[in-house]
Amino acid sequence: MKKKKDIWTIVLVAAAIAAFLFVSFRSFTGIRRLSEDYHFLIDNDISEDMNGQIFYSDGIYSEIGYGIEIIADDPEMTETLKDYLHSSLRFIDRRIMSCGLLYTMLISAMIAYCLYRWHSDDVLKHVLSIVLSVPGIYAVYLAFVWIVHLFFHTPFYPTVSLTLIAAILSVIAGNCALGILFRFFRFRKILSIIAIPLILASFIFGFVFEHGLYCRQYQDSFSYLVDIDPRVLDEDFDGIYYDEEKNVMVLEGVEYPPEQEEDPDYLKGLPRAGACLYEILNPYSGNGLFFYEEAEGTALPEFIPLLYIAKAILWIIAALKICPRK
């Protein structure tokens, strides 16, 4: 049976395309600025002491930068600069990939109603369109980012990990749950509008909960040094520095090891149980795992993303099985 034309699908597709073009444009401007910093540092002779930086911002959600103090007469400065650029670009590109997942989630949510309308009479095609659209949008975005890096002759270091796979599958799972709602909810056009801010809110709350669940309970702290010498709080006091290799603070020649202090963000008791329940019930939970690892600079145990992958697969299966009776 021929379906009636739905102007709302055209509006949503146009909005999704506009959003993707906007994200791409902002990413282009961010990479252009990044390349300017990169080429300034590699194309100029280090003839005098200076402070350098490499910075990326897309003006939407992603902003990250790293600085370096360049000492002209340091014989190892060339190698130090090389290592700095390599590590900085890797961290920045991981941030680009993390935020790209967030943009993919929101853009794919914009076309969720369209996918339902186009395949409402075939559950398998509907689910397949969801499963393919999410990585498809993300792949196109990453391809664009890679091409822009090439255009500006700046290295691009993509990262593939289990948490990235879990994050992509979590977005697919969330969209499958949204697809199930479209099958049963009468006011689908209203749902297609309110779903977008709700999905964004779920990402924000999910990231907070995941941080509280997976951060270390105890962290290094040097706060006790204030009791030893209050001058450590003075920005102009130069008698203290951090020795990264030994993980100690050196205060006027004396080394002080860190104390273990409980992280206030670590969830315990009832809040921890509530966060676990949220992660289980929210089909989109897990979409921030890759972002969490990038922001915290630490890798999660492999069993954690595997659990989210299993949950996502269950939601995909549910989308294949749950549909109104004819």
XYZ file of C-alpha atoms in Angstrom:
326
model
C 0.000 0.000 0.000
C 1.364 3.405 -0.964
C 2.064 5.582 2.037
C 0.836 9.124 2.356
C 3.453 11.838 2.159
C 4.420 13.193 5.552
C 5.805 16.738 5.500
C 7.194 16.227 9.004
C 9.693 13.651 7.730
C 10.972 16.204 5.219
C 11.349 18.792 7.992
C 13.245 16.363 10.214
C 15.551 15.176 7.437
C 16.286 18.800 6.523
C 16.980 19.596 10.176
C 19.308 16.587 10.481
C 21.215 17.583 7.333
C 21.479 21.179 8.573
C 22.739 19.967 11.955
C 25.326 17.718 10.308
C 26.533 20.536 8.047
C 26.764 22.888 11.033
C 28.773 20.351 13.044
C 31.013 19.720 10.031
C 31.599 23.445 9.508
C 32.448 23.994 13.163
C 34.774 20.982 13.092
C 36.437 22.422 9.974
C 37.118 25.738 11.698
C 38.421 23.930 14.797
C 40.806 21.764 12.773
C 41.968 24.806 10.804
C 42.929 26.530 14.062
C 44.529 23.292 15.275
C 46.614 23.052 12.094
C 47.793 26.647 12.475
C 49.154 25.871 15.940
C 50.679 22.616 14.722
C 52.470 24.133 11.730
C 53.655 27.139 13.730
C 55.478 24.752 16.064
C 56.962 22.446 13.405
C 57.702 24.961 10.647
C 59.484 27.616 12.715
C 62.998 27.472 14.094
C 63.152 27.373 17.853
C 65.566 30.272 18.251
C 64.265 31.778 21.488
C 62.411 30.784 24.621
C 58.635 30.887 24.262
C 55.356 29.333 25.340
C 53.645 27.295 22.634
C 50.258 25.653 22.487
C 48.074 23.413 20.388
C 44.359 24.035 20.721
C 41.084 22.719 19.303
C 37.554 24.057 19.695
C 34.516 23.431 17.515
C 32.522 26.073 19.363
C 29.810 23.547 20.238
C 30.896 21.094 22.923
C 34.502 20.172 22.206
C 37.301 22.358 23.516
C 40.743 21.107 24.489
C 44.292 22.418 24.403
C 47.810 21.707 25.613
C 50.705 24.058 26.234
C 54.460 23.672 26.185
C 57.354 25.787 27.401
C 59.993 25.942 24.666
C 63.573 26.452 25.867
C 65.798 27.316 22.921
C 69.121 26.121 24.379
C 67.742 22.758 25.559
C 69.524 20.099 23.430
C 66.558 17.717 23.838
C 63.947 20.332 22.944
C 63.412 19.016 19.412
C 62.598 15.523 20.665
C 60.495 16.926 23.509
C 58.492 19.021 21.045
C 57.978 16.003 18.800
C 56.655 13.910 21.690
C 54.452 16.782 22.844
C 52.847 17.226 19.425
C 52.270 13.498 19.007
C 50.648 13.013 22.419
C 48.643 16.250 22.209
C 47.207 15.407 18.789
C 46.267 11.920 19.963
C 44.343 13.335 22.939
C 42.710 16.033 20.816
C 41.661 13.582 18.109
C 40.172 11.315 20.767
C 38.156 14.303 22.031
C 36.969 14.963 18.461
C 35.871 11.339 18.177
C 34.134 11.455 21.574
C 32.146 14.576 20.747
C 31.425 13.152 17.298
C 29.559 10.347 19.046
C 27.426 12.887 20.903
C 26.636 14.737 17.664
C 25.843 11.430 15.959
C 23.437 10.499 18.735
C 21.498 13.756 18.412
C 21.449 13.762 14.591
C 20.341 10.128 14.454
C 17.575 10.963 16.949
C 16.342 13.647 14.546
C 15.697 11.056 11.849
C 14.323 8.360 14.185
C 10.730 9.260 13.294
C 11.611 9.211 9.588
C 13.037 5.703 9.848
C 9.853 4.573 11.558
C 7.646 6.172 8.884
C 9.626 4.680 6.027
C 9.673 1.159 7.480
C 6.596 1.036 9.729
C 5.254 -2.009 7.896
C 8.495 -4.021 8.171
C 10.050 -4.449 11.619
C 13.241 -6.025 10.287
C 13.897 -3.150 7.869
C 13.108 -0.633 10.599
C 15.622 -2.137 13.025
C 18.189 -2.604 10.260
C 17.858 1.054 9.291
C 18.588 2.044 12.902
C 21.537 -0.334 13.186
C 23.095 1.002 9.972
C 22.268 4.711 10.294
C 24.127 5.344 13.559
C 27.556 4.002 12.517
C 26.896 5.397 9.036
C 26.496 8.969 10.307
C 29.504 8.569 12.600
C 31.653 7.122 9.811
C 30.793 10.009 7.464
C 31.669 12.512 10.187
C 35.023 10.834 10.910
C 35.774 10.623 7.184
C 35.145 14.368 6.918
C 37.411 15.042 9.914
C 40.148 12.875 8.383
C 39.875 14.654 5.011
C 40.141 18.073 6.687
C 43.229 16.896 8.577
C 44.739 15.807 5.264
C 43.814 19.115 3.638
C 45.657 21.050 6.347
C 48.562 18.543 6.419
C 47.951 17.705 10.057
C 48.219 14.134 11.415
C 45.019 12.406 12.498
C 45.152 9.597 15.055
C 41.839 7.706 15.200
C 41.336 5.352 18.137
C 39.405 2.085 18.140
C 38.555 0.477 21.465
C 35.980 -1.735 23.133
C 34.442 1.313 24.798
C 33.996 2.991 21.398
C 32.134 -0.086 20.140
C 30.031 -0.137 23.317
C 29.235 3.570 22.923
C 28.100 3.180 19.301
C 25.979 0.144 20.180
C 24.459 2.066 23.104
C 23.306 4.811 20.728
C 21.826 2.117 18.466
C 20.110 0.548 21.497
C 18.642 3.884 22.528
C 17.326 4.537 19.041
C 15.828 1.032 18.989
C 13.988 1.847 22.221
C 12.818 5.105 20.640
C 11.668 3.123 17.615
C 9.593 0.880 19.887
C 7.940 3.967 21.398
C 7.023 5.226 17.931
C 5.168 1.976 17.327
C 2.957 2.423 20.381
C 2.864 6.166 21.068
C -0.026 7.949 19.403
C 1.489 11.443 19.250
C 4.605 10.477 17.320
C 5.445 13.933 16.007
C 5.460 15.352 19.519
C 7.622 12.438 20.617
C 10.076 13.134 17.787
C 10.541 16.670 19.165
C 10.798 16.001 22.903
C 13.036 12.973 22.355
C 16.033 15.122 21.340
C 16.401 17.187 24.568
C 15.571 14.099 26.636
C 18.332 12.133 24.913
C 20.786 14.964 25.521
C 19.754 15.033 29.190
C 20.233 11.267 29.396
C 23.796 11.697 28.095
C 24.579 14.377 30.709
C 23.097 12.423 33.615
C 24.651 9.203 32.321
C 28.109 10.768 32.167
C 27.774 12.035 35.751
C 26.584 8.645 36.989
C 29.250 6.744 35.055
C 31.934 8.989 36.511
C 30.602 8.319 40.006
C 30.453 4.575 39.358
C 33.805 4.050 37.653
C 36.143 6.656 39.120
C 38.636 5.507 41.739
C 37.358 5.665 45.297
C 40.613 7.195 46.504
C 42.869 9.685 44.755
C 46.255 11.272 45.356
C 46.119 14.498 47.316
C 48.728 17.008 48.426
C 46.284 19.237 50.282
C 48.077 18.556 53.571
C 50.969 20.718 52.335
C 48.876 23.789 53.147
C 49.307 22.965 56.853
C 53.068 22.632 56.393
C 53.538 25.837 54.423
C 50.556 28.103 53.579
C 52.630 29.759 50.860
C 51.801 26.869 48.509
C 48.480 28.616 47.855
C 50.289 31.724 46.630
C 50.489 31.751 42.815
C 53.729 33.724 42.976
C 55.439 31.219 45.278
C 58.058 29.355 43.217
C 59.453 27.132 45.954
C 57.241 24.172 45.052
C 56.871 21.947 41.997
C 55.498 18.525 41.071
C 57.897 15.703 40.101
C 55.862 13.612 37.662
C 58.327 10.700 37.569
C 58.375 10.236 41.351
C 54.794 11.431 41.914
C 55.885 13.749 44.697
C 55.634 17.463 45.422
C 59.007 19.086 46.063
C 58.689 21.893 48.596
C 61.915 23.857 48.974
C 63.994 20.776 48.207
C 62.011 18.348 50.385
C 59.950 15.616 48.693
C 56.406 15.011 49.943
C 54.462 11.929 48.770
C 50.692 12.119 48.158
C 48.099 11.085 50.683
C 45.103 8.980 49.694
C 41.923 11.029 49.872
C 38.417 9.819 49.072
C 37.079 11.174 45.787
C 33.910 13.166 46.608
C 32.437 12.183 43.221
C 32.634 8.456 44.023
C 29.121 7.112 44.587
C 28.388 4.883 47.560
C 25.373 3.275 49.140
C 21.922 4.259 47.892
C 23.178 6.791 45.283
C 25.398 4.082 43.803
C 22.478 1.641 43.655
C 20.350 4.335 41.981
C 23.071 5.056 39.421
C 23.365 1.341 38.626
C 19.593 1.122 38.155
C 19.670 4.148 35.840
C 22.437 2.560 33.765
C 20.451 -0.667 33.481
C 17.109 0.919 32.588
C 18.335 3.714 30.307
C 18.795 2.208 26.818
C 21.208 5.021 25.864
C 23.474 4.470 28.886
C 26.968 3.591 27.766
C 27.090 6.198 25.010
C 29.482 8.223 27.189
C 31.942 5.433 28.054
C 34.400 6.424 25.324
C 34.051 10.055 26.387
C 34.639 9.045 30.021
C 37.892 7.261 29.206
C 39.093 10.242 27.169
C 38.174 12.785 29.860
C 39.613 10.769 32.745
C 42.688 9.539 30.873
C 42.161 6.011 32.136
C 40.944 2.755 30.608
C 37.935 0.929 32.011
C 38.154 -2.798 32.768
C 37.049 -4.755 29.692
C 34.082 -6.399 31.424
C 32.346 -3.020 31.826
C 31.951 -2.170 28.098
C 31.115 -5.839 27.477
C 28.144 -5.526 29.843
C 26.919 -2.461 27.942
C 27.373 -4.289 24.649
C 25.250 -7.171 25.968
C 22.565 -4.710 27.103
C 22.570 -3.009 23.695
C 22.149 -6.346 21.915
C 19.138 -7.116 24.127
C 17.546 -3.798 23.118
C 18.134 -4.556 19.436
C 16.480 -7.959 19.900
C 13.613 -6.289 21.778
C 13.098 -3.892 18.862
C 12.746 -6.897 16.568
C 10.222 -8.621 18.829
C 8.107 -5.838 20.358
C 5.470 -4.485 18.015
C 1.707 -3.842 18.180
C -0.621 -6.683 17.374
C -2.301 -6.298 14.012
